[in-house]
C-alpha positions as a printed NumPy array, in Angstrom:
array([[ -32.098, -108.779, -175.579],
       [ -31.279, -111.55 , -177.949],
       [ -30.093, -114.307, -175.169],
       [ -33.234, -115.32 , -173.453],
       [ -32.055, -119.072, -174.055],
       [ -28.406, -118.432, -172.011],
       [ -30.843, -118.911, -168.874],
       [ -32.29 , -121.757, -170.1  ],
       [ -28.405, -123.45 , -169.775],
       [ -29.664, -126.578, -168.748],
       [ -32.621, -125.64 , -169.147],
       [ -34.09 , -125.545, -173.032],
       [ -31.585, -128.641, -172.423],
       [ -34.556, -130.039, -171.732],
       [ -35.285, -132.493, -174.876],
       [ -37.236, -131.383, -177.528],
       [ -40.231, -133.804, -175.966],
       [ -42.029, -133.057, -179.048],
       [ -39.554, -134.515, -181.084],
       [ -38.991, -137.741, -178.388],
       [ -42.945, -138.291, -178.054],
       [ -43.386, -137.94 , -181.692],
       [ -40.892, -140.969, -182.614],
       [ -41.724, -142.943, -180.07 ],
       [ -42.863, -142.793, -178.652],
       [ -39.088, -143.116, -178.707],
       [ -37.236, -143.42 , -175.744],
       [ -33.47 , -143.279, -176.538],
       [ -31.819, -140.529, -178.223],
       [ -31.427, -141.042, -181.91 ],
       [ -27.899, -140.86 , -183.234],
       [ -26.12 , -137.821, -183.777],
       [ -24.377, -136.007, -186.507],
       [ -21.089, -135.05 , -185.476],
       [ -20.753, -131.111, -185.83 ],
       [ -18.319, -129.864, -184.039],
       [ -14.256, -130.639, -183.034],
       [ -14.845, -131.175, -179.253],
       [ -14.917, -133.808, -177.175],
       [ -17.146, -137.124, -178.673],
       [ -19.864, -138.758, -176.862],
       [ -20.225, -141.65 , -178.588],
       [ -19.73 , -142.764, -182.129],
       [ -20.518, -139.775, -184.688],
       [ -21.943, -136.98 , -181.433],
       [ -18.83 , -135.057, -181.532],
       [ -20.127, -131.449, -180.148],
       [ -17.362, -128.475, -180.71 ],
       [ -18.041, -124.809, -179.818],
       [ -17.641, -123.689, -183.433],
       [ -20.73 , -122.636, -185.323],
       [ -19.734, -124.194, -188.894],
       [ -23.609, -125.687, -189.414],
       [ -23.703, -126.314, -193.192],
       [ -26.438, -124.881, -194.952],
       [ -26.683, -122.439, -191.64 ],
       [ -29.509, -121.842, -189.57 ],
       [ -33.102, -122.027, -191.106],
       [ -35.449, -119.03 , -189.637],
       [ -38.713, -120.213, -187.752],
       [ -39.827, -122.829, -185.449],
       [ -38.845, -125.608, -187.377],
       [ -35.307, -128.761, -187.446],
       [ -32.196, -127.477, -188.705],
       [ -28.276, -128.647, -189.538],
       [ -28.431, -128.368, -185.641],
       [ -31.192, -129.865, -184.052],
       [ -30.129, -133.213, -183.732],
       [ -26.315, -132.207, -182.382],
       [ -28.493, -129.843, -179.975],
       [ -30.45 , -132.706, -178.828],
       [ -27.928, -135.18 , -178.433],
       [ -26.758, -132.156, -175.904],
       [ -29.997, -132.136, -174.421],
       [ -30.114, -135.403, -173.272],
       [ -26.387, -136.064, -172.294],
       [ -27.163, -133.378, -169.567],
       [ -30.137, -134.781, -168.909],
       [ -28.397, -138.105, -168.089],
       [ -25.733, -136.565, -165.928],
       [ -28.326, -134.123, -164.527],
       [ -26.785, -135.192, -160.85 ],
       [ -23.589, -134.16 , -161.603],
       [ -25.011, -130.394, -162.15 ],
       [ -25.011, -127.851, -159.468],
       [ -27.327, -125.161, -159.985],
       [ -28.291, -121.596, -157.271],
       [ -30.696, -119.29 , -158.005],
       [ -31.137, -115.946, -156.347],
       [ -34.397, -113.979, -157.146],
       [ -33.609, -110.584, -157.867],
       [ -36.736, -107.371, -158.035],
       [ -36.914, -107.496, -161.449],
       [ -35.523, -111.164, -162.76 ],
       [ -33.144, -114.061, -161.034],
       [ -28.897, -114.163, -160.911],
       [ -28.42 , -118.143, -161.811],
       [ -25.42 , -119.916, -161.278],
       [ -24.699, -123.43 , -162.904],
       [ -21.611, -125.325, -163.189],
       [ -20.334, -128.79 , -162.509],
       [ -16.954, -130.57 , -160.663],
       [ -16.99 , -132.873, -163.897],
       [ -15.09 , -131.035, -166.66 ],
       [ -16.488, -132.523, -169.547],
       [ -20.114, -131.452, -168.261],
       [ -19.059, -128.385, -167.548],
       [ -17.99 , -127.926, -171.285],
       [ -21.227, -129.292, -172.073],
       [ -23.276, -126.75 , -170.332],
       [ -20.681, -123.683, -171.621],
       [ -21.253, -125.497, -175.061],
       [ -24.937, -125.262, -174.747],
       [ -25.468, -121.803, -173.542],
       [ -23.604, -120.59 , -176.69 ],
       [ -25.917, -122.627, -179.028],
       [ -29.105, -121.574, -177.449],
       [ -27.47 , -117.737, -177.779],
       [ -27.287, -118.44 , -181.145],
       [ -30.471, -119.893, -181.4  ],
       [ -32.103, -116.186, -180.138],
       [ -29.913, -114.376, -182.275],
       [ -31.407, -116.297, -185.057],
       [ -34.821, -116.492, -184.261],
       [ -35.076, -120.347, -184.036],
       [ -36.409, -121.477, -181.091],
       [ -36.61 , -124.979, -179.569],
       [ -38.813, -126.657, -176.665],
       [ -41.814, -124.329, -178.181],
       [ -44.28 , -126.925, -176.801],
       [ -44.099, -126.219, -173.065],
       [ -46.522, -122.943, -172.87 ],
       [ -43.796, -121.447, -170.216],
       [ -41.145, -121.735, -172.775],
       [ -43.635, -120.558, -175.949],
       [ -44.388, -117.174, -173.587],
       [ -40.815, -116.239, -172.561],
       [ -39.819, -116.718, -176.528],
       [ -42.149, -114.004, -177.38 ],
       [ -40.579, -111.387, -175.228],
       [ -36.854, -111.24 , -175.98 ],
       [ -37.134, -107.961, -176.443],
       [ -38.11 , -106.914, -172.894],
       [ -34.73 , -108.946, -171.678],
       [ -31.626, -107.747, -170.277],
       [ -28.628, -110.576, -170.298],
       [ -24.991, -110.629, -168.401],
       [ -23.152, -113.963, -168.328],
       [ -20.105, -115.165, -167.859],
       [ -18.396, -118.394, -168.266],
       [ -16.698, -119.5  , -164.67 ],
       [ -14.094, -122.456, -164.497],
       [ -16.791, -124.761, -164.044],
       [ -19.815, -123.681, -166.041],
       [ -22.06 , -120.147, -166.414],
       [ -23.318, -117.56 , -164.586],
       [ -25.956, -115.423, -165.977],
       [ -28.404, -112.356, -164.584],
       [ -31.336, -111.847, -166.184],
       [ -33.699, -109.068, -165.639],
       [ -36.132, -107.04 , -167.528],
       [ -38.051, -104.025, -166.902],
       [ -41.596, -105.365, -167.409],
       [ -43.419, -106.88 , -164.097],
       [ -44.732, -109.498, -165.858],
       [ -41.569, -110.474, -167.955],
       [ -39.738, -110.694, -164.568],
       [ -42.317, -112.809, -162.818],
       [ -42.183, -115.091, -166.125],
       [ -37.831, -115.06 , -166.058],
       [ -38.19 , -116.227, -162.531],
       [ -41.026, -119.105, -162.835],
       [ -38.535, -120.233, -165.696],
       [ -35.642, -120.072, -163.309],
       [ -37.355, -122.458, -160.926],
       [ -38.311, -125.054, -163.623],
       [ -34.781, -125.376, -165.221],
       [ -33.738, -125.711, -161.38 ],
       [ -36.33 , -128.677, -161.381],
       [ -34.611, -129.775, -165.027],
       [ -31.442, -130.292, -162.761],
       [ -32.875, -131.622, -159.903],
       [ -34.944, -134.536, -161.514],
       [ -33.61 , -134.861, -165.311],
       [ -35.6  , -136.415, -167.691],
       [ -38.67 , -136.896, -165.343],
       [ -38.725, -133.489, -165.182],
       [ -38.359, -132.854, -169.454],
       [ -41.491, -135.11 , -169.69 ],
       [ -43.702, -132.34 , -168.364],
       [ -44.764, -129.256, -170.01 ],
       [ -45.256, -126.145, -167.3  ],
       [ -48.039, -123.745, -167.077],
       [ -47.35 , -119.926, -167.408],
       [ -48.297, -118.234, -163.689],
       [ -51.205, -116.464, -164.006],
       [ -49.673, -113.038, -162.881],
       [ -46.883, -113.115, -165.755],
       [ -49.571, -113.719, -168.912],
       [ -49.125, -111.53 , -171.199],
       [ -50.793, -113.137, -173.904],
       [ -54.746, -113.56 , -172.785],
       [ -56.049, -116.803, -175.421],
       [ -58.123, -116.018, -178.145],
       [ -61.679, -115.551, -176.822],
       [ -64.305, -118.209, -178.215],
       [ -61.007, -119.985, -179.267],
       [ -60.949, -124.047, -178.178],
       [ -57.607, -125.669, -177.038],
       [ -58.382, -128.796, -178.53 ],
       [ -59.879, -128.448, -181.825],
       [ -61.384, -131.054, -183.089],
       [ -62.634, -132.493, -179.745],
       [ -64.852, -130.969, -177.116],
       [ -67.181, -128.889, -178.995],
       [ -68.539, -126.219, -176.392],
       [ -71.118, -123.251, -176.374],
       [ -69.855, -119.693, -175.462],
       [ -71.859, -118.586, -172.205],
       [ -70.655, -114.974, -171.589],
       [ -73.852, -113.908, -169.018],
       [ -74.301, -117.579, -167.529],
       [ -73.301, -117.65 , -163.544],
       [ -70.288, -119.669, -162.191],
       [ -67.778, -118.314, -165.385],
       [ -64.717, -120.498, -165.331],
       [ -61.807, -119.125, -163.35 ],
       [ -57.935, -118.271, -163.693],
       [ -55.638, -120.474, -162.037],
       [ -58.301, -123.066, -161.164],
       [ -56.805, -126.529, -160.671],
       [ -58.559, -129.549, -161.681],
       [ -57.581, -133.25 , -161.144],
       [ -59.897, -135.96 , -163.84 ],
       [ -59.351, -139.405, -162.183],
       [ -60.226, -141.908, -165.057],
       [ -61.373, -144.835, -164.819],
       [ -63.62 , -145.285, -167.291],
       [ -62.966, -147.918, -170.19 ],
       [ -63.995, -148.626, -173.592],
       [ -63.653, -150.166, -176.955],
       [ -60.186, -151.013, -177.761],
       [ -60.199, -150.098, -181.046],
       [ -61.931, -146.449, -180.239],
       [ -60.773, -143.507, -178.455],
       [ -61.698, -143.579, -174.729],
       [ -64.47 , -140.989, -174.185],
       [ -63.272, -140.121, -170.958],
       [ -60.097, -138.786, -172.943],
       [ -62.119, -137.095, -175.412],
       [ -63.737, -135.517, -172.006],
       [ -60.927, -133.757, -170.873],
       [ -60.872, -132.235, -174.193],
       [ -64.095, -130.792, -173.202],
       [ -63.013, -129.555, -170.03 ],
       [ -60.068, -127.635, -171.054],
       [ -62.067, -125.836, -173.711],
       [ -64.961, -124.944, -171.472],
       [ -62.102, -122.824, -169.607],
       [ -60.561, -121.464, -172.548],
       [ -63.491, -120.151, -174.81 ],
       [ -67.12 , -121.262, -173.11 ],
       [ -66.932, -118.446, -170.513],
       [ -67.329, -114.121, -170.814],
       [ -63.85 , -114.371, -171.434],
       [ -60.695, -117.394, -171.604],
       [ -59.457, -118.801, -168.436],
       [ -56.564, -120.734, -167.544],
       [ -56.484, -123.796, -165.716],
       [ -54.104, -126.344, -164.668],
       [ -55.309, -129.804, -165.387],
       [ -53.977, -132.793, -164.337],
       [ -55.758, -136.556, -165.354],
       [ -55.269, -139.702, -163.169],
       [ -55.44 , -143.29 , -165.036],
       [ -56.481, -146.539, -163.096],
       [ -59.217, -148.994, -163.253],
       [ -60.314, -149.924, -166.882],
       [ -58.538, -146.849, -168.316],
       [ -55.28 , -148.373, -167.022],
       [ -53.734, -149.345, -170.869],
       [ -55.233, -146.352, -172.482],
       [ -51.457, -144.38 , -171.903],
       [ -49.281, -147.62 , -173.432],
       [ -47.394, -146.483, -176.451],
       [ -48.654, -147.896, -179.904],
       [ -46.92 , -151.167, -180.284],
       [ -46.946, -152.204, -176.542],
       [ -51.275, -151.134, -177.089],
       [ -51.308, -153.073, -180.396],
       [ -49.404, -156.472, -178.802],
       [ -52.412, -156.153, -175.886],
       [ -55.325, -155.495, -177.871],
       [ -54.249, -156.873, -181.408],
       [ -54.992, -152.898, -182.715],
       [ -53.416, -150.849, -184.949],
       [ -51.512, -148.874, -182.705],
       [ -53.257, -146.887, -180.04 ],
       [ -56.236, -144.876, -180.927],
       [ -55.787, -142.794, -178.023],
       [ -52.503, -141.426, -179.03 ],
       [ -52.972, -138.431, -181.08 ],
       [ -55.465, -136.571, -178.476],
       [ -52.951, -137.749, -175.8  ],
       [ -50.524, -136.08 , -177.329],
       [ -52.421, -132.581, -177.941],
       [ -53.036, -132.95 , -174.03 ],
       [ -49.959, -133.459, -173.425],
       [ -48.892, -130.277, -175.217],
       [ -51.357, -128.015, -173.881],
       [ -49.922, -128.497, -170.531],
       [ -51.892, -131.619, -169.02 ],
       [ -50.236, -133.452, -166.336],
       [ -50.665, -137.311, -166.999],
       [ -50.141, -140.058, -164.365],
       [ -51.148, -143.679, -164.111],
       [ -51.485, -146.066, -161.111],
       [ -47.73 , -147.898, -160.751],
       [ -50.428, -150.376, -158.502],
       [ -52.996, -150.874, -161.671],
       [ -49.92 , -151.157, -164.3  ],
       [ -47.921, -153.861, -162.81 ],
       [ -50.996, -155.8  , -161.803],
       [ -52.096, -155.908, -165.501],
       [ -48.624, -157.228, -166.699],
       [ -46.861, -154.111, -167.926],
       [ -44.348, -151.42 , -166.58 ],
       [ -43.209, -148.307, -167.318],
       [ -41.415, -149.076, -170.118],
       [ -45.028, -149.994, -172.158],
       [ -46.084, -146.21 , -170.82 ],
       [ -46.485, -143.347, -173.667],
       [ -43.182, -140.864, -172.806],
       [ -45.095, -137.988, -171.639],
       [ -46.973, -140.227, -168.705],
       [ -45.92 , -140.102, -165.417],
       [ -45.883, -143.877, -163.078],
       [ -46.996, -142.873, -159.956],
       [ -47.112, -144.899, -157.02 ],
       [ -50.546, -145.173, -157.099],
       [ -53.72 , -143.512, -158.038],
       [ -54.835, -143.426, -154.456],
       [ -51.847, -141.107, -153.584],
       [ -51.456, -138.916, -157.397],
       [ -55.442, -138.509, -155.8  ],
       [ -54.601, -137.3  , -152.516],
       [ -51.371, -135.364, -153.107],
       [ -52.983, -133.212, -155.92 ],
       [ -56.332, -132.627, -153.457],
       [ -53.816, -131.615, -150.918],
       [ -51.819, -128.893, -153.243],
       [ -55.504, -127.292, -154.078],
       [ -56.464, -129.314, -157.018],
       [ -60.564, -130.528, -157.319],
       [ -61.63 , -133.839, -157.681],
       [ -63.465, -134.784, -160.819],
       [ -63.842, -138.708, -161.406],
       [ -64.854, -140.202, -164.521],
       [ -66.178, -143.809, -164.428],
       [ -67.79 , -145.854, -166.424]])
């Protein structure tokens, strides 16, 4: 089954946020190409359905002739995310998905896209490989069965396979490009954990997440072994030189390798890490972090980032930020503004994650 990506419709349309965080910390999309004869979107974004790509498609995770007509794609749904309908019905063994829009030149959009991202599978060049759900369903094409068909106002597609735990990952990826639709680039920000009953591929025992960071010691007989699917929310507060990298950050590092190769075997957790007090400007992207502190850019950045990609949830204090003089728009891409810290606190205690603070 070559078209694991004509599910991901709007759903690999998800930015490349590796690509947006990486140029930032960027946060408009960059200017396109123009490969194709359809419709334009602006000066030089013209996105036909033909496949003409130049030099052709490079094999391997890695930016082709198409990447950047692709991500202009991306985030044009992205913007008009609320003019997207989208139904999913869960099926034994994978999800029927249904998505389609009254506005015509979206709906070409999202017909456009599903036949890129075919081609994409076909050709072994995957995109969005940064989001561990997205990395895991990639490696399993071959356990997919694909129908779709093109309606008058977008795709529908059924997707099944005949392995338990391929299913159970088709369907958690259903639900997240439904969340894609529903909340748009908010959404794209996040990477998403794979569900602990569709893993397939256990880590690398004795293997750290973060390397470079968090040295730990492998403990295989020790009591209290770290355990799948445990949730833990870091609320930071702690500060530090602004010229260094917090230690609280460097922390985290810590704690997501203790799960991963201190224990008898790797574990999987879902981390989430909550920024207020004197930790407040640690998440500003480099030049609003240089203008503040009169730094080179932001020494946080880089172990932010490899966070960020292993799947940590970030969100600072909306209260904290403003108080301090800055908004959202000084915030690194891949943080969240939450209201507050007081209720990021309480909402992830109340969906089963533990408390862990870090002070000074």
């Amino acid at each position: 089954m070559k078209n694991v990506l004509l599910c991901l419709l709007v759903g690999v349309f998800l930015v490349n946020l590796q690509g947006i965080s990486q140029a930032q910390e960027g946060r408009g999309p960059g200017q396109g190409r123009g490969m194709g004869r359809a419709q334009g979107m602006g000066p030089g974004q013209g996105m036909g359905r033909g496949r003409g790509m130049g030099r052709g498609m490079q094999r391997g995770h890695q930016h082709d002739d198409r990447h950047e007509a692709d991500h202009e794609v991306f985030e044009f749904l992205l913007r008009q995310h609320k003019k997207i309908k989208r139904t999913v019905k869960e099926l034994p063994d994978g999800v029927e998905t249904l998505t389609e829009s009254d506005n015509a030149e979206v709906a070409a959009m999202i017909k456009d896209h599903v036949q890129w991202m075919e081609y994409r599978v076909e050709e072994s060049n995957p995109i969005r490989m940064r989001d561990p759900l997205f990395a895991e369903l990639f490696k399993y094409t071959d356990k997919i069965k694909m129908k779709h068909e093109d309606t008058e106002k977008g795709v529908r597609v059924v997707e099944t396979s005949d392995d338990p735990k391929v299913a159970k990952l088709i369907q958690a990826h259903a639900k997240v490009v439904s969340k894609f639709v529903e909340n748009g680039f908010a959404e794209a920000m996040k990477n998403h954990a794979v569900p602990t009953d569709a893993v397939l591929t256990p880590v690398e025992p004795g293997k750290p997440v973060i390397d470079g960071h968090g040295k730990v010691v492998r403990m295989a007989t020790a009591t209290h072994q770290p355990r799948d699917g445990s949730k833990v929310a870091v609320d930071i507060t702690r500060g530090g030189s602004p010229g260094e990298l917090n230690s609280a950050i460097e922390k985290v590092a810590k704690y997501l390798n203790i799960f991963a190769a201190a224990g008898a075997e790797p574990a999987r957790g879902q981390f989430a890490m909550i920024f207020h007090g004197d930790a407040t400007l640690a998440i500003l992207h480099p030049e609003a972090y240089a203008k503040e502190f009169g730094t080179e850019g932001n020494p946080n950045v880089k172990l932010l980032r490899e966070l960020h990609e292993a799947g940590v949830e970030m969100i600072v204090c909306g209260q904290t930020l403003t108080s301090k003089g800055k908004s959202s728009d000084d915030v690194l891409v891949f943080v969240e503004v939450g209201v507050s810290a007081l209720t990021a606190n309480v909402n992830l205690q109340q969906d089963g994650y533990a408390f862990i603070p870090l002070g000074n």
